[in-house]
Amino acid sequence: MSDYGHETTTDEVLEGKDLTGRTVFVTGGNSGLGRETGRAMAGKGAHVVLAGRNQDKLDEAAREIRKQTGSETVETIICDLGSLDSVQACGKEARERFDTIDILINNAGVMATPKEKTEDGFERQFGTNHLGHFVLTKELMPLVEKGRDKRIVNLSSRGHHNSGVDFDDPNFESREYHPFVSYGQSKTANVLFTVGLEDRFASKGIHAYAVHPGGIQTNLGRYMSDEVREQLMQNIAKRDSNFQFKSIPQGAATQVWAATADELDGRGGVYCEDCHVAEEDDESNSGGVRSYALDHDKADRLWAVSESLTGETFAAR
């Protein structure tokens, strides 16, 4: 059990670590938690690849990280997780440009969007938060397999408490849409994907971790109306009277910890919060991971549904 907690920052997690020679690929790397993760890891010598949809924003983030850390090994790549064509193009470009990926951090996401569809016709949150990362991870897996200390970190959320995955209607085609139910489903999918990755790739030395970063005020909530945002805060206050927002360096700490902690060597398929592995808990509103999110049968079913929806076969070779 680490001595870290709610207020631990990225720099505290990485104190004394040397990431020289490691390549870290971060989605959503142009802002918020992804950008802070890139900064912290570049500061410890990592070769950092920031992935995002907007080249200008990526360039600005890379410049700032180079300025802050003195690192010259910060690169960018375009990836729109709401478009499988873009995801596949990103994968192809990455395989051409990079030799390995040691740490893949699937950080990007959307939250509580109106009912919308991705370019491929998937419900926006499930399509972006899960299916986009499912296909991207498949595309990048040949590079991850060549890495050292191979880890995949998937950003989930305590929002997974709101909903399991409706395998019969993940895209809300026949049920009423609710933005937080959809968000919860996508975040449960992130945990189940982690379990599925561990089941399939642990034998290759690749380990996967799901992470709840905590409550942070980033642009993740950019799609929320004032009414939806107020509803969210009321729900948080009702569920957890001790809730406190984290700073961005505190919010990114758990994903950095999951990506680098020595105590996680050889162990994955777990859900982490506040820089520790969370306990399975079907009752608490203020912590823990729901049992349905760690269910191996559900993870297998999600994998099959994801392959069917995307038309991609993702198997350990």
PDB file of N, CA and C in Angstrom, residues 210-289:
ATOM      1  N   ALA A 210      -7.126   0.487 -14.812  1.00  0.00           N
ATOM      2  CA  ALA A 210      -8.164   1.508 -14.918  1.00  0.00           C
ATOM      3  C   ALA A 210      -7.965   2.501 -13.781  1.00  0.00           C
ATOM      4  N   VAL A 211      -8.255   3.771 -14.051  1.00  0.00           N
ATOM      5  CA  VAL A 211      -7.943   4.827 -13.087  1.00  0.00           C
ATOM      6  C   VAL A 211      -9.129   5.773 -12.924  1.00  0.00           C
ATOM      7  N   HIS A 212      -9.468   6.068 -11.671  1.00  0.00           N
ATOM      8  CA  HIS A 212     -10.365   7.184 -11.347  1.00  0.00           C
ATOM      9  C   HIS A 212      -9.489   8.347 -10.910  1.00  0.00           C
ATOM     10  N   PRO A 213      -9.463   9.436 -11.679  1.00  0.00           N
ATOM     11  CA  PRO A 213      -8.548  10.533 -11.325  1.00  0.00           C
ATOM     12  C   PRO A 213      -9.023  11.393 -10.164  1.00  0.00           C
ATOM     13  N   GLY A 214     -10.323  11.361  -9.876  1.00  0.00           N
ATOM     14  CA  GLY A 214     -10.895  12.267  -8.888  1.00  0.00           C
ATOM     15  C   GLY A 214     -11.661  13.375  -9.593  1.00  0.00           C
ATOM     16  N   GLY A 215     -12.243  14.253  -8.823  1.00  0.00           N
ATOM     17  CA  GLY A 215     -12.976  15.375  -9.394  1.00  0.00           C
ATOM     18  C   GLY A 215     -12.030  16.524  -9.692  1.00  0.00           C
ATOM     19  N   ILE A 216     -11.915  16.874 -10.968  1.00  0.00           N
ATOM     20  CA  ILE A 216     -11.011  17.947 -11.394  1.00  0.00           C
ATOM     21  C   ILE A 216     -11.762  18.849 -12.349  1.00  0.00           C
ATOM     22  N   GLN A 217     -11.551  20.131 -12.237  1.00  0.00           N
ATOM     23  CA  GLN A 217     -12.219  21.069 -13.135  1.00  0.00           C
ATOM     24  C   GLN A 217     -11.354  21.270 -14.387  1.00  0.00           C
ATOM     25  N   THR A 218     -11.628  20.440 -15.403  1.00  0.00           N
ATOM     26  CA  THR A 218     -10.931  20.523 -16.682  1.00  0.00           C
ATOM     27  C   THR A 218     -11.982  20.757 -17.765  1.00  0.00           C
ATOM     28  N   ASN A 219     -11.528  20.719 -19.023  1.00  0.00           N
ATOM     29  CA  ASN A 219     -12.488  20.912 -20.114  1.00  0.00           C
ATOM     30  C   ASN A 219     -13.239  19.642 -20.456  1.00  0.00           C
ATOM     31  N   LEU A 220     -13.107  18.588 -19.616  1.00  0.00           N
ATOM     32  CA  LEU A 220     -13.896  17.375 -19.810  1.00  0.00           C
ATOM     33  C   LEU A 220     -15.385  17.699 -19.817  1.00  0.00           C
ATOM     34  N   GLY A 221     -15.790  18.665 -19.005  1.00  0.00           N
ATOM     35  CA  GLY A 221     -17.198  19.015 -18.909  1.00  0.00           C
ATOM     36  C   GLY A 221     -17.653  20.073 -19.892  1.00  0.00           C
ATOM     37  N   ARG A 222     -16.896  20.245 -20.978  1.00  0.00           N
ATOM     38  CA  ARG A 222     -17.191  21.337 -21.907  1.00  0.00           C
ATOM     39  C   ARG A 222     -18.537  21.186 -22.618  1.00  0.00           C
ATOM     40  N   TYR A 223     -19.084  19.972 -22.652  1.00  0.00           N
ATOM     41  CA  TYR A 223     -20.354  19.769 -23.348  1.00  0.00           C
ATOM     42  C   TYR A 223     -21.557  19.960 -22.425  1.00  0.00           C
ATOM     43  N   MET A 224     -21.306  20.120 -21.146  1.00  0.00           N
ATOM     44  CA  MET A 224     -22.419  20.177 -20.196  1.00  0.00           C
ATOM     45  C   MET A 224     -23.073  21.557 -20.178  1.00  0.00           C
ATOM     46  N   SER A 225     -24.401  21.559 -20.160  1.00  0.00           N
ATOM     47  CA  SER A 225     -25.131  22.804 -19.966  1.00  0.00           C
ATOM     48  C   SER A 225     -25.028  23.204 -18.501  1.00  0.00           C
ATOM     49  N   ASP A 226     -25.376  24.437 -18.184  1.00  0.00           N
ATOM     50  CA  ASP A 226     -25.361  24.886 -16.785  1.00  0.00           C
ATOM     51  C   ASP A 226     -26.281  24.020 -15.936  1.00  0.00           C
ATOM     52  N   GLU A 227     -27.412  23.642 -16.518  1.00  0.00           N
ATOM     53  CA  GLU A 227     -28.376  22.815 -15.785  1.00  0.00           C
ATOM     54  C   GLU A 227     -27.796  21.438 -15.471  1.00  0.00           C
ATOM     55  N   VAL A 228     -27.147  20.821 -16.453  1.00  0.00           N
ATOM     56  CA  VAL A 228     -26.546  19.504 -16.249  1.00  0.00           C
ATOM     57  C   VAL A 228     -25.383  19.597 -15.266  1.00  0.00           C
ATOM     58  N   ARG A 229     -24.609  20.674 -15.350  1.00  0.00           N
ATOM     59  CA  ARG A 229     -23.487  20.851 -14.429  1.00  0.00           C
ATOM     60  C   ARG A 229     -23.987  21.004 -12.986  1.00  0.00           C
ATOM     61  N   GLU A 230     -25.055  21.743 -12.806  1.00  0.00           N
ATOM     62  CA  GLU A 230     -25.638  21.912 -11.469  1.00  0.00           C
ATOM     63  C   GLU A 230     -26.162  20.580 -10.940  1.00  0.00           C
ATOM     64  N   GLN A 231     -26.768  19.799 -11.817  1.00  0.00           N
ATOM     65  CA  GLN A 231     -27.264  18.487 -11.427  1.00  0.00           C
ATOM     66  C   GLN A 231     -26.115  17.591 -10.973  1.00  0.00           C
ATOM     67  N   LEU A 232     -25.009  17.658 -11.694  1.00  0.00           N
ATOM     68  CA  LEU A 232     -23.839  16.871 -11.323  1.00  0.00           C
ATOM     69  C   LEU A 232     -23.351  17.240  -9.932  1.00  0.00           C
ATOM     70  N   MET A 233     -23.224  18.534  -9.645  1.00  0.00           N
ATOM     71  CA  MET A 233     -22.731  18.961  -8.345  1.00  0.00           C
ATOM     72  C   MET A 233     -23.680  18.557  -7.223  1.00  0.00           C
ATOM     73  N   GLN A 234     -24.985  18.623  -7.470  1.00  0.00           N
ATOM     74  CA  GLN A 234     -25.955  18.190  -6.467  1.00  0.00           C
ATOM     75  C   GLN A 234     -25.810  16.693  -6.177  1.00  0.00           C
ATOM     76  N   ASN A 235     -25.622  15.918  -7.236  1.00  0.00           N
ATOM     77  CA  ASN A 235     -25.466  14.471  -7.059  1.00  0.00           C
ATOM     78  C   ASN A 235     -24.197  14.138  -6.296  1.00  0.00           C
ATOM     79  N   ILE A 236     -23.109  14.851  -6.603  1.00  0.00           N
ATOM     80  CA  ILE A 236     -21.846  14.613  -5.892  1.00  0.00           C
ATOM     81  C   ILE A 236     -21.999  14.939  -4.411  1.00  0.00           C
ATOM     82  N   ALA A 237     -22.612  16.083  -4.122  1.00  0.00           N
ATOM     83  CA  ALA A 237     -22.792  16.493  -2.724  1.00  0.00           C
ATOM     84  C   ALA A 237     -23.657  15.493  -1.959  1.00  0.00           C
ATOM     85  N   LYS A 238     -24.654  14.953  -2.625  1.00  0.00           N
ATOM     86  CA  LYS A 238     -25.564  13.996  -1.986  1.00  0.00           C
ATOM     87  C   LYS A 238     -24.843  12.674  -1.701  1.00  0.00           C
ATOM     88  N   ARG A 239     -23.989  12.276  -2.619  1.00  0.00           N
ATOM     89  CA  ARG A 239     -23.329  10.980  -2.499  1.00  0.00           C
ATOM     90  C   ARG A 239     -22.105  11.022  -1.587  1.00  0.00           C
ATOM     91  N   ASP A 240     -21.373  12.131  -1.607  1.00  0.00           N
ATOM     92  CA  ASP A 240     -20.103  12.210  -0.880  1.00  0.00           C
ATOM     93  C   ASP A 240     -19.979  13.586  -0.243  1.00  0.00           C
ATOM     94  N   SER A 241     -20.346  13.671   1.025  1.00  0.00           N
ATOM     95  CA  SER A 241     -20.353  14.958   1.723  1.00  0.00           C
ATOM     96  C   SER A 241     -18.943  15.496   1.938  1.00  0.00           C
ATOM     97  N   ASN A 242     -17.933  14.639   1.810  1.00  0.00           N
ATOM     98  CA  ASN A 242     -16.553  15.065   2.014  1.00  0.00           C
ATOM     99  C   ASN A 242     -15.823  15.356   0.700  1.00  0.00           C
ATOM    100  N   PHE A 243     -16.579  15.429  -0.401  1.00  0.00           N
ATOM    101  CA  PHE A 243     -15.965  15.620  -1.719  1.00  0.00           C
ATOM    102  C   PHE A 243     -15.156  16.910  -1.775  1.00  0.00           C
ATOM    103  N   GLN A 244     -13.963  16.806  -2.365  1.00  0.00           N
ATOM    104  CA  GLN A 244     -13.120  17.975  -2.622  1.00  0.00           C
ATOM    105  C   GLN A 244     -12.528  17.856  -4.022  1.00  0.00           C
ATOM    106  N   PHE A 245     -12.545  18.953  -4.770  1.00  0.00           N
ATOM    107  CA  PHE A 245     -11.906  18.957  -6.075  1.00  0.00           C
ATOM    108  C   PHE A 245     -10.393  18.798  -5.913  1.00  0.00           C
ATOM    109  N   LYS A 246      -9.782  18.193  -6.935  1.00  0.00           N
ATOM    110  CA  LYS A 246      -8.329  18.094  -7.003  1.00  0.00           C
ATOM    111  C   LYS A 246      -7.801  19.132  -7.987  1.00  0.00           C
ATOM    112  N   SER A 247      -6.545  19.505  -7.791  1.00  0.00           N
ATOM    113  CA  SER A 247      -5.842  20.287  -8.813  1.00  0.00           C
ATOM    114  C   SER A 247      -5.507  19.348  -9.968  1.00  0.00           C
ATOM    115  N   ILE A 248      -5.129  19.897 -11.112  1.00  0.00           N
ATOM    116  CA  ILE A 248      -4.767  19.043 -12.244  1.00  0.00           C
ATOM    117  C   ILE A 248      -3.548  18.161 -11.920  1.00  0.00           C
ATOM    118  N   PRO A 249      -2.487  18.667 -11.277  1.00  0.00           N
ATOM    119  CA  PRO A 249      -1.379  17.771 -10.912  1.00  0.00           C
ATOM    120  C   PRO A 249      -1.802  16.662  -9.943  1.00  0.00           C
ATOM    121  N   GLN A 250      -2.760  16.941  -9.057  1.00  0.00           N
ATOM    122  CA  GLN A 250      -3.285  15.890  -8.179  1.00  0.00           C
ATOM    123  C   GLN A 250      -4.147  14.909  -8.966  1.00  0.00           C
ATOM    124  N   GLY A 251      -4.937  15.436  -9.908  1.00  0.00           N
ATOM    125  CA  GLY A 251      -5.815  14.578 -10.687  1.00  0.00           C
ATOM    126  C   GLY A 251      -5.061  13.630 -11.599  1.00  0.00           C
ATOM    127  N   ALA A 252      -3.940  14.077 -12.133  1.00  0.00           N
ATOM    128  CA  ALA A 252      -3.148  13.228 -13.033  1.00  0.00           C
ATOM    129  C   ALA A 252      -2.245  12.260 -12.277  1.00  0.00           C
ATOM    130  N   ALA A 253      -2.144  12.414 -10.974  1.00  0.00           N
ATOM    131  CA  ALA A 253      -1.184  11.616 -10.199  1.00  0.00           C
ATOM    132  C   ALA A 253      -1.477  10.123 -10.272  1.00  0.00           C
ATOM    133  N   THR A 254      -2.758   9.742 -10.215  1.00  0.00           N
ATOM    134  CA  THR A 254      -3.067   8.311 -10.159  1.00  0.00           C
ATOM    135  C   THR A 254      -2.728   7.615 -11.470  1.00  0.00           C
ATOM    136  N   GLN A 255      -2.939   8.277 -12.620  1.00  0.00           N
ATOM    137  CA  GLN A 255      -2.582   7.624 -13.869  1.00  0.00           C
ATOM    138  C   GLN A 255      -1.071   7.526 -14.022  1.00  0.00           C
ATOM    139  N   VAL A 256      -0.357   8.519 -13.532  1.00  0.00           N
ATOM    140  CA  VAL A 256       1.108   8.459 -13.555  1.00  0.00           C
ATOM    141  C   VAL A 256       1.602   7.362 -12.611  1.00  0.00           C
ATOM    142  N   TRP A 257       0.956   7.245 -11.456  1.00  0.00           N
ATOM    143  CA  TRP A 257       1.306   6.187 -10.498  1.00  0.00           C
ATOM    144  C   TRP A 257       1.059   4.810 -11.109  1.00  0.00           C
ATOM    145  N   ALA A 258      -0.113   4.624 -11.721  1.00  0.00           N
ATOM    146  CA  ALA A 258      -0.431   3.324 -12.327  1.00  0.00           C
ATOM    147  C   ALA A 258       0.549   2.973 -13.440  1.00  0.00           C
ATOM    148  N   ALA A 259       1.049   3.994 -14.125  1.00  0.00           N
ATOM    149  CA  ALA A 259       1.965   3.770 -15.238  1.00  0.00           C
ATOM    150  C   ALA A 259       3.383   3.434 -14.790  1.00  0.00           C
ATOM    151  N   THR A 260       3.736   3.759 -13.544  1.00  0.00           N
ATOM    152  CA  THR A 260       5.143   3.665 -13.144  1.00  0.00           C
ATOM    153  C   THR A 260       5.405   2.964 -11.807  1.00  0.00           C
ATOM    154  N   ALA A 261       4.403   2.731 -10.990  1.00  0.00           N
ATOM    155  CA  ALA A 261       4.631   2.243  -9.622  1.00  0.00           C
ATOM    156  C   ALA A 261       5.271   0.850  -9.614  1.00  0.00           C
ATOM    157  N   ASP A 262       6.357   0.722  -8.880  1.00  0.00           N
ATOM    158  CA  ASP A 262       7.040  -0.571  -8.774  1.00  0.00           C
ATOM    159  C   ASP A 262       6.135  -1.622  -8.143  1.00  0.00           C
ATOM    160  N   GLU A 263       5.280  -1.203  -7.233  1.00  0.00           N
ATOM    161  CA  GLU A 263       4.447  -2.178  -6.517  1.00  0.00           C
ATOM    162  C   GLU A 263       3.385  -2.819  -7.413  1.00  0.00           C
ATOM    163  N   LEU A 264       3.199  -2.282  -8.625  1.00  0.00           N
ATOM    164  CA  LEU A 264       2.247  -2.876  -9.558  1.00  0.00           C
ATOM    165  C   LEU A 264       2.926  -3.796 -10.579  1.00  0.00           C
ATOM    166  N   ASP A 265       4.224  -4.000 -10.451  1.00  0.00           N
ATOM    167  CA  ASP A 265       4.935  -4.875 -11.384  1.00  0.00           C
ATOM    168  C   ASP A 265       4.279  -6.250 -11.420  1.00  0.00           C
ATOM    169  N   GLY A 266       3.976  -6.722 -12.626  1.00  0.00           N
ATOM    170  CA  GLY A 266       3.417  -8.062 -12.788  1.00  0.00           C
ATOM    171  C   GLY A 266       1.968  -8.204 -12.392  1.00  0.00           C
ATOM    172  N   ARG A 267       1.303  -7.082 -12.134  1.00  0.00           N
ATOM    173  CA  ARG A 267      -0.081  -7.126 -11.660  1.00  0.00           C
ATOM    174  C   ARG A 267      -0.912  -6.100 -12.420  1.00  0.00           C
ATOM    175  N   GLY A 268      -2.072  -6.495 -12.923  1.00  0.00           N
ATOM    176  CA  GLY A 268      -2.948  -5.567 -13.628  1.00  0.00           C
ATOM    177  C   GLY A 268      -4.388  -6.009 -13.528  1.00  0.00           C
ATOM    178  N   GLY A 269      -5.219  -5.440 -14.395  1.00  0.00           N
ATOM    179  CA  GLY A 269      -6.637  -5.755 -14.348  1.00  0.00           C
ATOM    180  C   GLY A 269      -7.319  -5.184 -13.127  1.00  0.00           C
ATOM    181  N   VAL A 270      -6.793  -4.060 -12.610  1.00  0.00           N
ATOM    182  CA  VAL A 270      -7.305  -3.467 -11.377  1.00  0.00           C
ATOM    183  C   VAL A 270      -7.755  -2.029 -11.636  1.00  0.00           C
ATOM    184  N   TYR A 271      -8.513  -1.505 -10.690  1.00  0.00           N
ATOM    185  CA  TYR A 271      -9.040  -0.140 -10.734  1.00  0.00           C
ATOM    186  C   TYR A 271      -8.363   0.643  -9.619  1.00  0.00           C
ATOM    187  N   CYS A 272      -7.809   1.792  -9.965  1.00  0.00           N
ATOM    188  CA  CYS A 272      -7.023   2.567  -9.005  1.00  0.00           C
ATOM    189  C   CYS A 272      -7.651   3.930  -8.749  1.00  0.00           C
ATOM    190  N   GLU A 273      -7.541   4.404  -7.524  1.00  0.00           N
ATOM    191  CA  GLU A 273      -7.955   5.764  -7.161  1.00  0.00           C
ATOM    192  C   GLU A 273      -7.049   6.260  -6.051  1.00  0.00           C
ATOM    193  N   ASP A 274      -6.782   7.564  -6.040  1.00  0.00           N
ATOM    194  CA  ASP A 274      -5.918   8.184  -5.034  1.00  0.00           C
ATOM    195  C   ASP A 274      -4.603   7.419  -4.863  1.00  0.00           C
ATOM    196  N   CYS A 275      -4.034   6.994  -5.995  1.00  0.00           N
ATOM    197  CA  CYS A 275      -2.722   6.335  -6.028  1.00  0.00           C
ATOM    198  C   CYS A 275      -2.671   5.050  -5.208  1.00  0.00           C
ATOM    199  N   HIS A 276      -3.755   4.285  -5.265  1.00  0.00           N
ATOM    200  CA  HIS A 276      -3.735   2.936  -4.719  1.00  0.00           C
ATOM    201  C   HIS A 276      -4.770   2.094  -5.453  1.00  0.00           C
ATOM    202  N   VAL A 277      -4.672   0.784  -5.305  1.00  0.00           N
ATOM    203  CA  VAL A 277      -5.650  -0.119  -5.911  1.00  0.00           C
ATOM    204  C   VAL A 277      -6.899  -0.128  -5.042  1.00  0.00           C
ATOM    205  N   ALA A 278      -8.041   0.171  -5.664  1.00  0.00           N
ATOM    206  CA  ALA A 278      -9.295   0.275  -4.923  1.00  0.00           C
ATOM    207  C   ALA A 278      -9.878  -1.100  -4.622  1.00  0.00           C
ATOM    208  N   GLU A 279     -10.628  -1.153  -3.550  1.00  0.00           N
ATOM    209  CA  GLU A 279     -11.332  -2.378  -3.164  1.00  0.00           C
ATOM    210  C   GLU A 279     -12.636  -2.496  -3.945  1.00  0.00           C
ATOM    211  N   GLU A 280     -13.046  -3.724  -4.203  1.00  0.00           N
ATOM    212  CA  GLU A 280     -14.361  -3.963  -4.799  1.00  0.00           C
ATOM    213  C   GLU A 280     -15.432  -3.597  -3.776  1.00  0.00           C
ATOM    214  N   ASP A 281     -16.397  -2.782  -4.193  1.00  0.00           N
ATOM    215  CA  ASP A 281     -17.402  -2.277  -3.260  1.00  0.00           C
ATOM    216  C   ASP A 281     -18.671  -1.939  -4.037  1.00  0.00           C
ATOM    217  N   ASP A 282     -19.753  -2.605  -3.705  1.00  0.00           N
ATOM    218  CA  ASP A 282     -21.025  -2.366  -4.396  1.00  0.00           C
ATOM    219  C   ASP A 282     -21.961  -1.448  -3.619  1.00  0.00           C
ATOM    220  N   GLU A 283     -21.488  -0.871  -2.520  1.00  0.00           N
ATOM    221  CA  GLU A 283     -22.349  -0.043  -1.676  1.00  0.00           C
ATOM    222  C   GLU A 283     -21.892   1.411  -1.577  1.00  0.00           C
ATOM    223  N   SER A 284     -20.606   1.633  -1.397  1.00  0.00           N
ATOM    224  CA  SER A 284     -20.094   2.977  -1.121  1.00  0.00           C
ATOM    225  C   SER A 284     -20.309   3.916  -2.305  1.00  0.00           C
ATOM    226  N   ASN A 285     -20.691   5.140  -1.993  1.00  0.00           N
ATOM    227  CA  ASN A 285     -20.789   6.185  -3.009  1.00  0.00           C
ATOM    228  C   ASN A 285     -19.530   7.037  -3.091  1.00  0.00           C
ATOM    229  N   SER A 286     -18.600   6.833  -2.159  1.00  0.00           N
ATOM    230  CA  SER A 286     -17.438   7.714  -2.078  1.00  0.00           C
ATOM    231  C   SER A 286     -16.128   7.027  -2.450  1.00  0.00           C
ATOM    232  N   GLY A 287     -16.214   5.805  -2.988  1.00  0.00           N
ATOM    233  CA  GLY A 287     -14.991   5.130  -3.387  1.00  0.00           C
ATOM    234  C   GLY A 287     -15.243   3.701  -3.788  1.00  0.00           C
ATOM    235  N   GLY A 288     -14.180   3.037  -4.243  1.00  0.00           N
ATOM    236  CA  GLY A 288     -14.281   1.638  -4.595  1.00  0.00           C
ATOM    237  C   GLY A 288     -14.737   1.400  -6.020  1.00  0.00           C
ATOM    238  N   VAL A 289     -14.646   0.147  -6.423  1.00  0.00           N
ATOM    239  CA  VAL A 289     -15.023  -0.251  -7.781  1.00  0.00           C
ATOM    240  C   VAL A 289     -16.157  -1.269  -7.707  1.00  0.00           C
TER     241      VAL A 289
END
